């Protein structure tokens, strides 16, 4: 599996950059570093509601021997103070308001005899200070968080809400990010009808086409839904040509890659320029084709819905994430204690499981029917527990790796 994945990853490239509005950058990968054009904070300001002072004026102040200061004025947040402190004076100041000239500290309002409530409180002519402060106390200095010229965010960083906040603070409204991968999603099979169509004898609904499109979407990619191609080379080629025409970065199809008489995907791929590998020693998902169609990397997933989803997770997801600029394409994993005995067939196996946490740590239990057509066990699962290659039986209590599809609720 590892070698197969390395082959896939070696064949896909990080996509080109584009510029998007700030909020649209959420979840995307920075294609260039963010360099600060401003200091953060941009100016010295107060960390508290209180009085801006000169620390030297309140040396030795206590509640028993307070120091009296004359109040020169009021500085609200968002104003540009013109007043300047002189010895023995103070200015009332709000959190975030600029420090006046020659002030070097702030005395919190609680440490004075002025406990104002609300805006109506008139400005006192003088206050008593009950506590000494050092120069710098309750002052936020310019550049303390970010300095002008600093590389605040590195290229390759995935943008989370906190990165959005930092970029907003720095006045960056257009963000250079890696383009979203466009992935053509094709379902193949004469038995398939669309979700909106009535079922007739022998037919089933095309679930893979939607499940894989959703997997692409969930990764931040753009699914290009190609619908269903019947089991002929011509039908498959027609859909693939349509995808090439629409412009896609990756092609993903399901079914038609095993050894049945109608399995045409592999022959289409073979003709188009060779299949890099076909059949991976894993379960579910053994038949898997990888190659290129008219220069576009192509993954032919197995047809069984669970196999298709697990193979997508194993091979298509990392490929899409690499194209989107991610440097780490590993699924988050945890070590889990298996709560039951299980058998395997010696292939590397991905068991649908629920991982929860109890006093022993993370524990895992499989979610019933593991047949590769049984979607509900994937619906109940929040993880895939990996049984390594060569292992045929695992007893309860064994520690295995679980790839987390999502995290157990309420743990973090
Ligand atoms: P195949 O790889 O064509 O032999 O298909 C394997 C199994 O997957 C068969 O039972 C198919 O009916 C089923 N299958 C193939 N494609 C889809 C699809 N798009 N949605 C749901 N089931 C599918
Ligand atoms: Mg088929």
CSV table of C-alpha atoms and ligand atoms in Angstrom, one decimal:
chain,number,residue,atom,x,y,z
A,1,UNK,CA,0.0,0.0,0.0
A,2,UNK,CA,2.8,2.4,1.0
A,3,UNK,CA,4.7,1.9,-2.3
A,4,UNK,CA,1.5,2.2,-4.3
A,5,UNK,CA,0.7,5.5,-2.5
A,6,UNK,CA,4.3,6.8,-3.1
A,7,UNK,CA,3.8,6.1,-6.8
A,8,UNK,CA,0.5,8.0,-6.9
A,9,UNK,CA,2.0,11.0,-4.9
A,10,UNK,CA,5.0,11.1,-7.2
A,11,UNK,CA,2.7,11.6,-10.2
A,12,UNK,CA,0.8,14.6,-8.9
A,13,UNK,CA,2.0,18.1,-8.6
A,14,UNK,CA,1.0,21.0,-6.4
A,15,UNK,CA,-1.4,23.2,-8.4
A,16,UNK,CA,-0.9,26.8,-9.4
A,17,UNK,CA,-1.7,29.7,-7.0
A,18,UNK,CA,-4.6,32.1,-7.2
A,19,UNK,CA,-5.7,35.0,-5.1
A,20,UNK,CA,-9.0,34.8,-3.1
A,21,UNK,CA,-10.9,37.1,-0.7
A,22,UNK,CA,-9.8,36.7,2.9
A,23,UNK,CA,-12.7,34.6,4.1
A,24,UNK,CA,-12.6,32.3,1.1
A,25,UNK,CA,-9.1,31.4,2.1
A,26,UNK,CA,-10.4,29.3,5.1
A,27,UNK,CA,-9.1,25.7,4.8
A,28,UNK,CA,-6.9,26.6,1.8
A,29,UNK,CA,-3.1,26.4,1.7
A,30,UNK,CA,-1.0,29.6,1.5
A,31,UNK,CA,1.0,29.6,-1.8
A,32,UNK,CA,3.3,32.4,-0.6
A,33,UNK,CA,4.4,33.6,2.8
A,34,UNK,CA,2.6,36.5,4.6
A,35,UNK,CA,4.9,39.3,5.4
A,36,UNK,CA,3.7,41.9,7.9
A,37,UNK,CA,3.5,45.4,6.5
A,38,UNK,CA,2.5,46.8,9.9
A,39,UNK,CA,3.4,46.2,13.5
A,40,UNK,CA,0.9,44.4,15.7
A,41,UNK,CA,-0.1,46.1,17.9
A,42,UNK,CA,0.4,49.1,15.6
A,43,UNK,CA,0.8,51.6,18.5
A,44,UNK,CA,1.4,51.5,22.2
A,45,UNK,CA,-1.9,51.1,23.9
A,46,UNK,CA,-3.5,50.3,27.3
A,47,UNK,CA,-4.2,46.7,28.3
A,48,UNK,CA,-6.7,47.8,30.9
A,49,UNK,CA,-9.3,50.4,31.7
A,50,UNK,CA,-7.5,52.7,34.1
A,51,UNK,CA,-5.2,55.7,34.2
A,52,UNK,CA,-2.1,56.3,32.1
A,53,UNK,CA,0.7,57.5,34.3
A,54,UNK,CA,4.4,58.0,34.6
A,55,UNK,CA,5.5,55.1,36.7
A,56,UNK,CA,8.0,57.3,38.5
A,57,UNK,CA,5.2,59.4,39.9
A,58,UNK,CA,3.5,56.5,41.8
A,59,UNK,CA,6.6,54.9,43.3
A,60,UNK,CA,5.7,53.6,46.8
A,61,UNK,CA,1.9,54.1,46.4
A,62,UNK,CA,-0.2,51.9,48.6
A,63,UNK,CA,-3.8,51.9,49.9
A,64,UNK,CA,-2.4,53.4,53.2
A,65,UNK,CA,-0.4,56.1,51.5
A,66,UNK,CA,-1.9,56.7,48.1
A,67,UNK,CA,-0.4,59.1,45.6
A,68,UNK,CA,-2.7,61.9,44.2
A,69,UNK,CA,-2.5,62.7,40.5
A,70,UNK,CA,-4.2,65.5,38.5
A,71,UNK,CA,-6.3,64.1,35.7
A,72,UNK,CA,-5.6,65.9,32.3
A,73,UNK,CA,-8.2,64.2,30.2
A,74,UNK,CA,-9.9,61.1,28.9
A,75,UNK,CA,-8.6,58.8,26.1
A,76,UNK,CA,-11.1,56.6,24.4
A,77,UNK,CA,-10.3,53.7,22.1
A,78,UNK,CA,-10.1,54.8,18.5
A,79,UNK,CA,-8.9,58.4,19.3
A,80,UNK,CA,-5.6,60.0,18.8
A,81,UNK,CA,-4.6,61.7,22.1
A,82,UNK,CA,-2.9,65.1,21.8
A,83,UNK,CA,-2.5,65.5,25.6
A,84,UNK,CA,1.0,65.0,27.1
A,85,UNK,CA,1.6,63.9,30.7
A,86,UNK,CA,3.7,66.0,32.9
A,87,UNK,CA,5.0,65.1,36.4
A,88,UNK,CA,2.1,64.5,38.8
A,89,UNK,CA,-0.6,64.0,36.2
A,90,UNK,CA,-2.6,61.1,34.7
A,91,UNK,CA,-5.1,60.5,31.9
A,92,UNK,CA,-8.1,58.3,32.1
A,93,UNK,CA,-7.7,55.6,29.4
A,94,UNK,CA,-9.7,52.8,28.0
A,95,UNK,CA,-8.5,49.3,27.0
A,96,UNK,CA,-7.0,49.5,23.5
A,97,UNK,CA,-6.7,53.3,23.5
A,98,UNK,CA,-3.3,54.9,22.6
A,99,UNK,CA,-1.0,55.8,25.4
A,100,UNK,CA,-0.5,59.6,25.6
A,101,UNK,CA,2.9,61.1,25.2
A,102,UNK,CA,5.3,60.6,28.1
A,103,UNK,CA,3.1,58.0,29.8
A,104,UNK,CA,4.9,54.7,30.5
A,105,UNK,CA,2.4,52.7,32.5
A,106,UNK,CA,-1.3,52.2,33.2
A,107,UNK,CA,-2.8,51.9,36.7
A,108,UNK,CA,-5.9,49.7,36.5
A,109,UNK,CA,-9.0,51.5,37.6
A,110,UNK,CA,-9.5,49.0,40.5
A,111,UNK,CA,-6.2,50.3,42.0
A,112,UNK,CA,-7.5,53.9,42.2
A,113,UNK,CA,-10.3,55.6,44.2
A,114,UNK,CA,-12.3,56.0,40.9
A,115,UNK,CA,-14.4,53.0,40.2
A,116,UNK,CA,-16.3,54.2,37.3
A,117,UNK,CA,-19.3,52.4,35.9
A,118,UNK,CA,-20.3,53.1,32.4
A,119,UNK,CA,-19.7,56.0,30.2
A,120,UNK,CA,-21.7,58.6,32.2
A,121,UNK,CA,-19.1,58.8,35.0
A,122,UNK,CA,-17.7,62.3,34.8
A,123,UNK,CA,-14.0,62.7,34.5
A,124,UNK,CA,-12.6,63.4,38.0
A,125,UNK,CA,-10.3,66.3,38.4
A,126,UNK,CA,-7.9,64.2,40.4
A,127,UNK,CA,-7.5,60.5,41.5
A,128,UNK,CA,-5.7,58.6,44.3
A,129,UNK,CA,-3.5,55.8,43.2
A,130,UNK,CA,-3.3,52.9,45.6
A,131,UNK,CA,-0.6,50.9,43.9
A,132,UNK,CA,2.9,51.4,42.5
A,133,UNK,CA,3.5,50.3,38.9
A,134,UNK,CA,6.6,49.7,36.9
A,135,UNK,CA,7.3,51.3,33.5
A,136,UNK,CA,5.6,49.1,30.9
A,137,UNK,CA,2.9,47.7,33.2
A,138,UNK,CA,-0.4,47.2,31.4
A,139,UNK,CA,1.1,48.7,28.2
A,140,UNK,CA,1.0,46.7,25.0
A,141,UNK,CA,3.9,47.8,22.9
A,142,UNK,CA,3.9,48.2,19.1
A,143,UNK,CA,5.3,45.1,17.4
A,144,UNK,CA,5.0,43.0,20.5
A,145,UNK,CA,3.0,40.4,18.6
A,146,UNK,CA,4.2,40.9,15.0
A,147,UNK,CA,7.0,43.1,13.7
A,148,UNK,CA,7.0,44.9,10.4
A,149,UNK,CA,8.8,42.8,7.8
A,150,UNK,CA,8.3,39.6,9.8
A,151,UNK,CA,7.3,36.4,8.0
A,152,UNK,CA,4.1,35.8,10.0
A,153,UNK,CA,2.8,32.8,8.1
A,154,UNK,CA,4.8,30.5,6.0
A,155,UNK,CA,3.9,29.2,2.5
A,156,UNK,CA,2.3,25.8,2.9
A,157,UNK,CA,0.4,26.7,6.0
A,158,UNK,CA,-3.3,25.7,6.1
A,159,UNK,CA,-5.5,28.6,6.9
A,160,UNK,CA,-7.6,28.3,10.0
A,161,UNK,CA,-9.8,30.9,11.7
A,162,UNK,CA,-6.8,32.2,13.7
A,163,UNK,CA,-4.8,32.8,10.5
A,164,UNK,CA,-7.8,34.6,9.0
A,165,UNK,CA,-7.7,36.8,12.1
A,166,UNK,CA,-4.0,37.6,11.9
A,167,UNK,CA,-4.3,38.5,8.2
A,168,UNK,CA,-7.3,40.7,8.9
A,169,UNK,CA,-5.2,42.5,11.6
A,170,UNK,CA,-2.5,43.0,9.0
A,171,UNK,CA,-4.9,44.5,6.4
A,172,UNK,CA,-4.5,41.7,4.0
A,173,UNK,CA,-7.8,41.2,2.1
A,174,UNK,CA,-6.7,39.1,-0.8
A,175,UNK,CA,-4.9,35.9,0.0
A,176,UNK,CA,-2.5,33.9,-2.3
A,177,UNK,CA,-3.5,30.2,-2.0
A,178,UNK,CA,-3.1,27.0,-4.0
A,179,UNK,CA,-5.9,26.5,-6.5
A,180,UNK,CA,-8.6,23.9,-5.5
A,181,UNK,CA,-8.1,20.6,-7.3
A,182,UNK,CA,-10.8,19.8,-9.9
A,183,UNK,CA,-11.6,16.1,-9.7
A,184,UNK,CA,-13.6,14.3,-12.4
A,185,UNK,CA,-15.8,11.7,-10.8
A,186,UNK,CA,-17.2,8.9,-13.0
A,187,UNK,CA,-19.2,5.9,-12.1
A,188,UNK,CA,-19.2,2.9,-14.5
A,189,UNK,CA,-21.6,0.0,-14.8
A,190,UNK,CA,-24.6,-1.0,-16.9
A,191,UNK,CA,-26.5,-1.7,-13.7
A,192,UNK,CA,-26.4,1.9,-12.5
A,193,UNK,CA,-29.3,4.5,-12.5
A,194,UNK,CA,-29.2,8.0,-11.1
A,195,UNK,CA,-30.5,8.7,-7.6
A,196,UNK,CA,-33.5,10.5,-9.1
A,197,UNK,CA,-34.6,7.6,-11.4
A,198,UNK,CA,-36.9,4.7,-10.6
A,199,UNK,CA,-35.3,1.3,-10.0
A,200,UNK,CA,-36.0,-1.4,-12.5
A,201,UNK,CA,-35.1,-5.0,-12.3
A,202,UNK,CA,-31.4,-5.7,-11.9
A,203,UNK,CA,-30.5,-2.1,-11.5
A,204,UNK,CA,-29.1,-0.3,-8.5
A,205,UNK,CA,-28.6,3.4,-7.8
A,206,UNK,CA,-25.3,5.0,-8.5
A,207,UNK,CA,-24.1,5.7,-5.0
A,208,UNK,CA,-20.4,5.9,-5.7
A,209,UNK,CA,-20.7,8.9,-8.0
A,210,UNK,CA,-22.2,10.9,-5.1
A,211,UNK,CA,-20.0,9.4,-2.3
A,212,UNK,CA,-16.8,10.2,-4.2
A,213,UNK,CA,-18.0,13.7,-5.2
A,214,UNK,CA,-18.7,14.3,-1.5
A,215,UNK,CA,-15.3,13.0,-0.6
A,216,UNK,CA,-13.8,15.5,-3.0
A,217,UNK,CA,-15.9,18.3,-1.6
A,218,UNK,CA,-15.1,17.4,2.0
A,219,UNK,CA,-11.4,17.8,1.1
A,220,UNK,CA,-12.0,21.3,-0.3
A,221,UNK,CA,-11.7,20.1,-3.9
A,222,UNK,CA,-14.1,20.8,-6.8
A,223,UNK,CA,-16.0,17.6,-7.9
A,224,UNK,CA,-16.8,17.5,-11.6
A,225,UNK,CA,-19.6,15.0,-11.8
A,226,UNK,CA,-19.5,13.0,-14.9
A,227,UNK,CA,-22.5,10.7,-14.1
A,228,UNK,CA,-22.5,7.1,-15.3
A,229,UNK,CA,-20.8,5.4,-18.2
A,230,UNK,CA,-22.0,2.0,-19.3
A,231,UNK,CA,-19.7,-1.0,-19.5
A,232,UNK,CA,-18.2,-0.3,-22.9
A,233,UNK,CA,-14.8,1.2,-23.7
A,234,UNK,CA,-16.5,3.8,-25.9
A,235,UNK,CA,-18.8,5.0,-23.2
A,236,UNK,CA,-16.0,5.3,-20.7
A,237,UNK,CA,-13.8,7.1,-23.2
A,238,UNK,CA,-16.6,9.5,-24.0
A,239,UNK,CA,-17.0,10.5,-20.4
A,240,UNK,CA,-13.3,10.8,-19.9
A,241,UNK,CA,-12.9,13.0,-22.9
A,242,UNK,CA,-15.7,15.2,-21.6
A,243,UNK,CA,-13.8,15.6,-18.3
A,244,UNK,CA,-10.6,16.5,-20.2
A,245,UNK,CA,-12.6,19.1,-22.1
A,246,UNK,CA,-14.0,20.5,-18.8
A,247,UNK,CA,-10.5,20.7,-17.3
A,248,UNK,CA,-9.8,18.4,-14.4
A,249,UNK,CA,-6.6,17.8,-12.4
A,250,UNK,CA,-7.4,14.2,-11.5
A,251,UNK,CA,-9.8,11.6,-12.7
A,252,UNK,CA,-11.5,9.1,-10.4
A,253,UNK,CA,-13.8,6.4,-11.5
A,254,UNK,CA,-15.4,3.5,-9.7
A,255,UNK,CA,-15.9,-0.1,-10.9
A,256,UNK,CA,-14.8,-1.9,-14.0
A,257,UNK,CA,-11.3,-2.7,-12.7
A,258,UNK,CA,-11.6,-6.3,-11.7
A,259,UNK,CA,-11.5,-9.3,-13.9
A,260,UNK,CA,-15.1,-9.5,-15.0
A,261,UNK,CA,-16.0,-9.8,-18.7
A,262,UNK,CA,-17.3,-6.2,-18.6
A,263,UNK,CA,-14.4,-4.6,-16.7
A,264,UNK,CA,-13.5,-2.0,-19.3
A,265,UNK,CA,-11.8,0.8,-17.3
A,266,UNK,CA,-8.5,-1.1,-17.1
A,267,UNK,CA,-8.4,-1.6,-20.9
A,268,UNK,CA,-9.2,2.0,-21.6
A,269,UNK,CA,-6.4,3.0,-19.3
A,270,UNK,CA,-4.0,0.5,-20.8
A,271,UNK,CA,-4.6,1.8,-24.2
A,272,UNK,CA,-4.3,5.4,-23.1
A,273,UNK,CA,-0.8,5.1,-21.8
A,274,UNK,CA,-0.4,2.3,-19.4
A,275,UNK,CA,-1.5,1.4,-15.9
A,276,UNK,CA,1.1,1.9,-13.2
A,277,UNK,CA,-0.3,-0.6,-10.9
A,278,UNK,CA,-3.4,-2.7,-10.6
A,279,UNK,CA,-4.3,-4.8,-7.6
A,280,UNK,CA,-3.0,-3.6,-4.2
A,281,UNK,CA,-2.6,-6.1,-1.4
A,282,UNK,CA,-5.3,-4.4,0.8
A,283,UNK,CA,-8.8,-5.1,2.0
A,284,UNK,CA,-11.2,-3.7,1.1
A,285,UNK,CA,-10.1,-2.4,-2.2
A,286,UNK,CA,-7.8,-5.0,-4.0
A,287,UNK,CA,-8.5,-4.1,-7.6
A,288,UNK,CA,-7.3,-0.6,-8.2
A,289,UNK,CA,-6.0,0.9,-11.4
A,290,UNK,CA,-3.7,3.9,-11.5
A,291,UNK,CA,-2.4,5.6,-14.6
A,292,UNK,CA,-3.1,8.6,-16.8
A,293,UNK,CA,-5.7,9.5,-19.4
A,294,UNK,CA,-4.5,12.1,-21.9
A,295,UNK,CA,-2.0,13.2,-19.4
A,296,UNK,CA,-4.3,13.5,-16.4
A,297,UNK,CA,-3.6,11.2,-13.4
A,298,UNK,CA,-6.3,8.6,-13.2
A,299,UNK,CA,-7.4,6.4,-10.3
A,300,UNK,CA,-9.8,3.6,-11.1
A,301,UNK,CA,-11.4,2.6,-7.8
A,302,UNK,CA,-13.1,-0.7,-7.2
A,303,UNK,CA,-16.9,-0.8,-7.6
A,304,UNK,CA,-18.1,-2.0,-4.2
A,305,UNK,CA,-19.1,1.2,-2.3
A,306,UNK,CA,-17.0,0.6,0.8
A,307,UNK,CA,-14.0,-0.4,-1.3
A,308,UNK,CA,-14.4,2.7,-3.4
A,309,UNK,CA,-14.6,5.0,-0.4
A,310,UNK,CA,-11.7,3.3,1.4
A,311,UNK,CA,-9.5,3.3,-1.7
A,312,UNK,CA,-10.4,6.9,-2.3
A,313,UNK,CA,-9.4,7.7,1.3
A,314,UNK,CA,-6.1,5.8,0.9
A,315,UNK,CA,-5.0,7.0,-2.5
A,316,UNK,CA,-7.2,9.8,-3.9
A,317,UNK,CA,-7.3,11.8,-0.7
A,318,UNK,CA,-3.5,12.2,-0.3
A,319,UNK,CA,-3.2,12.9,-4.0
A,320,UNK,CA,-5.8,15.7,-3.8
A,321,UNK,CA,-4.3,17.1,-0.6
A,322,UNK,CA,-0.9,17.2,-2.2
A,323,UNK,CA,-2.3,19.0,-5.3
A,324,UNK,CA,-4.0,21.4,-2.9
A,325,UNK,CA,-0.6,22.2,-1.3
A,326,UNK,CA,-0.8,20.2,1.9
A,327,UNK,CA,2.7,19.1,3.0
A,328,UNK,CA,1.3,16.6,5.4
A,329,UNK,CA,-1.1,14.2,3.8
A,330,UNK,CA,-1.3,11.7,6.6
A,331,UNK,CA,-4.7,10.9,8.2
A,332,UNK,CA,-4.6,11.7,12.0
A,333,UNK,CA,-4.2,8.3,13.7
A,334,UNK,CA,-4.2,7.1,17.3
A,335,UNK,CA,-3.2,3.8,18.9
A,336,UNK,CA,-6.2,1.9,20.1
A,337,UNK,CA,-6.9,-1.1,22.2
A,338,UNK,CA,-9.0,-3.6,20.3
A,339,UNK,CA,-12.0,-4.8,22.3
A,340,UNK,CA,-12.7,-8.0,20.4
A,341,UNK,CA,-11.0,-10.9,18.6
A,342,UNK,CA,-10.8,-10.4,14.8
A,343,UNK,CA,-9.7,-12.5,11.9
A,344,UNK,CA,-8.0,-11.2,8.8
A,345,UNK,CA,-6.9,-12.9,5.5
A,346,UNK,CA,-3.3,-11.7,5.7
A,347,UNK,CA,-3.8,-8.7,3.5
A,348,UNK,CA,-3.4,-5.2,5.0
A,349,UNK,CA,-7.0,-4.6,6.2
A,350,UNK,CA,-8.9,-1.5,7.0
A,351,UNK,CA,-11.7,-2.4,9.4
A,352,UNK,CA,-14.6,0.0,9.9
A,353,UNK,CA,-14.6,0.7,13.6
A,354,UNK,CA,-15.8,3.1,16.4
A,355,UNK,CA,-13.1,4.5,18.5
A,356,UNK,CA,-14.1,5.9,21.9
A,357,UNK,CA,-12.1,6.9,24.9
A,358,UNK,CA,-12.4,5.2,28.3
A,359,UNK,CA,-10.1,4.9,31.4
A,360,UNK,CA,-7.7,2.7,29.4
A,361,UNK,CA,-7.3,5.3,26.6
A,362,UNK,CA,-8.6,4.9,23.1
A,363,UNK,CA,-10.5,1.7,22.5
A,364,UNK,CA,-12.0,0.3,19.2
A,365,UNK,CA,-14.8,-2.0,18.3
A,366,UNK,CA,-15.7,-2.9,14.7
A,367,UNK,CA,-19.0,-1.8,13.4
A,368,UNK,CA,-20.6,-5.0,12.2
A,369,UNK,CA,-20.8,-6.3,8.7
A,370,UNK,CA,-17.5,-5.8,7.0
A,371,UNK,CA,-18.6,-6.9,3.6
A,372,UNK,CA,-17.3,-4.4,1.0
A,373,UNK,CA,-20.9,-3.7,-0.2
A,374,UNK,CA,-22.1,-2.8,3.4
A,375,UNK,CA,-22.3,0.9,3.7
A,376,UNK,CA,-24.0,1.1,7.0
A,377,UNK,CA,-20.9,-0.2,8.9
A,378,UNK,CA,-19.1,2.8,7.4
A,379,UNK,CA,-21.9,5.1,8.4
A,380,UNK,CA,-21.5,3.9,12.0
A,381,UNK,CA,-17.7,4.1,11.9
A,382,UNK,CA,-15.5,7.0,12.9
A,383,UNK,CA,-12.2,5.2,12.2
A,384,UNK,CA,-10.5,2.6,10.1
A,385,UNK,CA,-8.5,0.2,12.2
A,386,UNK,CA,-5.5,-1.2,10.4
A,387,UNK,CA,-4.6,-4.8,10.6
A,388,UNK,CA,-1.1,-5.1,9.2
A,389,UNK,CA,-0.1,-7.4,6.3
A,390,UNK,CA,0.6,-11.0,7.2
A,391,UNK,CA,-1.6,-11.0,10.3
A,392,UNK,CA,-4.4,-13.4,10.2
A,393,UNK,CA,-5.8,-13.2,13.8
A,394,UNK,CA,-5.8,-10.4,16.4
A,395,UNK,CA,-7.0,-11.0,19.9
A,396,UNK,CA,-8.9,-8.6,22.1
A,397,UNK,CA,-6.4,-6.3,24.0
A,398,UNK,CA,-4.0,-5.9,21.1
A,399,UNK,CA,-2.9,-2.4,20.3
A,400,UNK,CA,-3.5,-1.3,16.6
A,401,UNK,CA,-3.4,1.9,14.7
A,402,UNK,CA,-6.7,3.6,14.0
A,403,UNK,CA,-7.0,6.2,11.1
A,404,UNK,CA,-9.5,8.7,12.4
A,405,UNK,CA,-12.2,9.6,9.9
A,406,UNK,CA,-13.6,11.9,12.6
A,407,UNK,CA,-12.9,12.3,16.3
A,408,UNK,CA,-15.1,10.8,19.0
A,409,UNK,CA,-17.6,13.4,20.1
A,410,UNK,CA,-16.8,15.6,23.1
A,411,UNK,CA,-13.2,14.4,23.6
A,412,UNK,CA,-11.4,17.5,22.5
B,1,LIG,P1,-17.4,-4.1,-10.5
B,1,LIG,O1,-16.2,-3.5,-10.0
B,1,LIG,O2,-18.0,-3.5,-11.7
B,1,LIG,O3,-17.4,-5.6,-10.5
B,1,LIG,O4,-18.5,-3.7,-9.3
B,1,LIG,C1,-18.4,-4.3,-8.0
B,1,LIG,C2,-19.7,-4.1,-7.3
B,1,LIG,O5,-19.9,-2.7,-7.0
B,1,LIG,C3,-20.9,-4.6,-8.0
B,1,LIG,O6,-21.8,-5.2,-7.1
B,1,LIG,C4,-21.5,-3.3,-8.5
B,1,LIG,O7,-22.9,-3.3,-8.7
B,1,LIG,C5,-21.2,-2.3,-7.4
B,1,LIG,N1,-21.1,-1.0,-7.9
B,1,LIG,C6,-20.4,-0.6,-9.0
B,1,LIG,N2,-20.5,0.7,-9.2
B,1,LIG,C7,-21.3,1.2,-8.3
B,1,LIG,C8,-21.9,2.5,-8.0
B,1,LIG,N3,-21.5,3.6,-8.7
B,1,LIG,N4,-22.7,2.6,-7.0
B,1,LIG,C9,-23.0,1.6,-6.2
B,1,LIG,N5,-22.6,0.3,-6.4
B,1,LIG,C10,-21.7,0.1,-7.4
B,2,LIG,MG1,-19.3,-3.8,-13.1
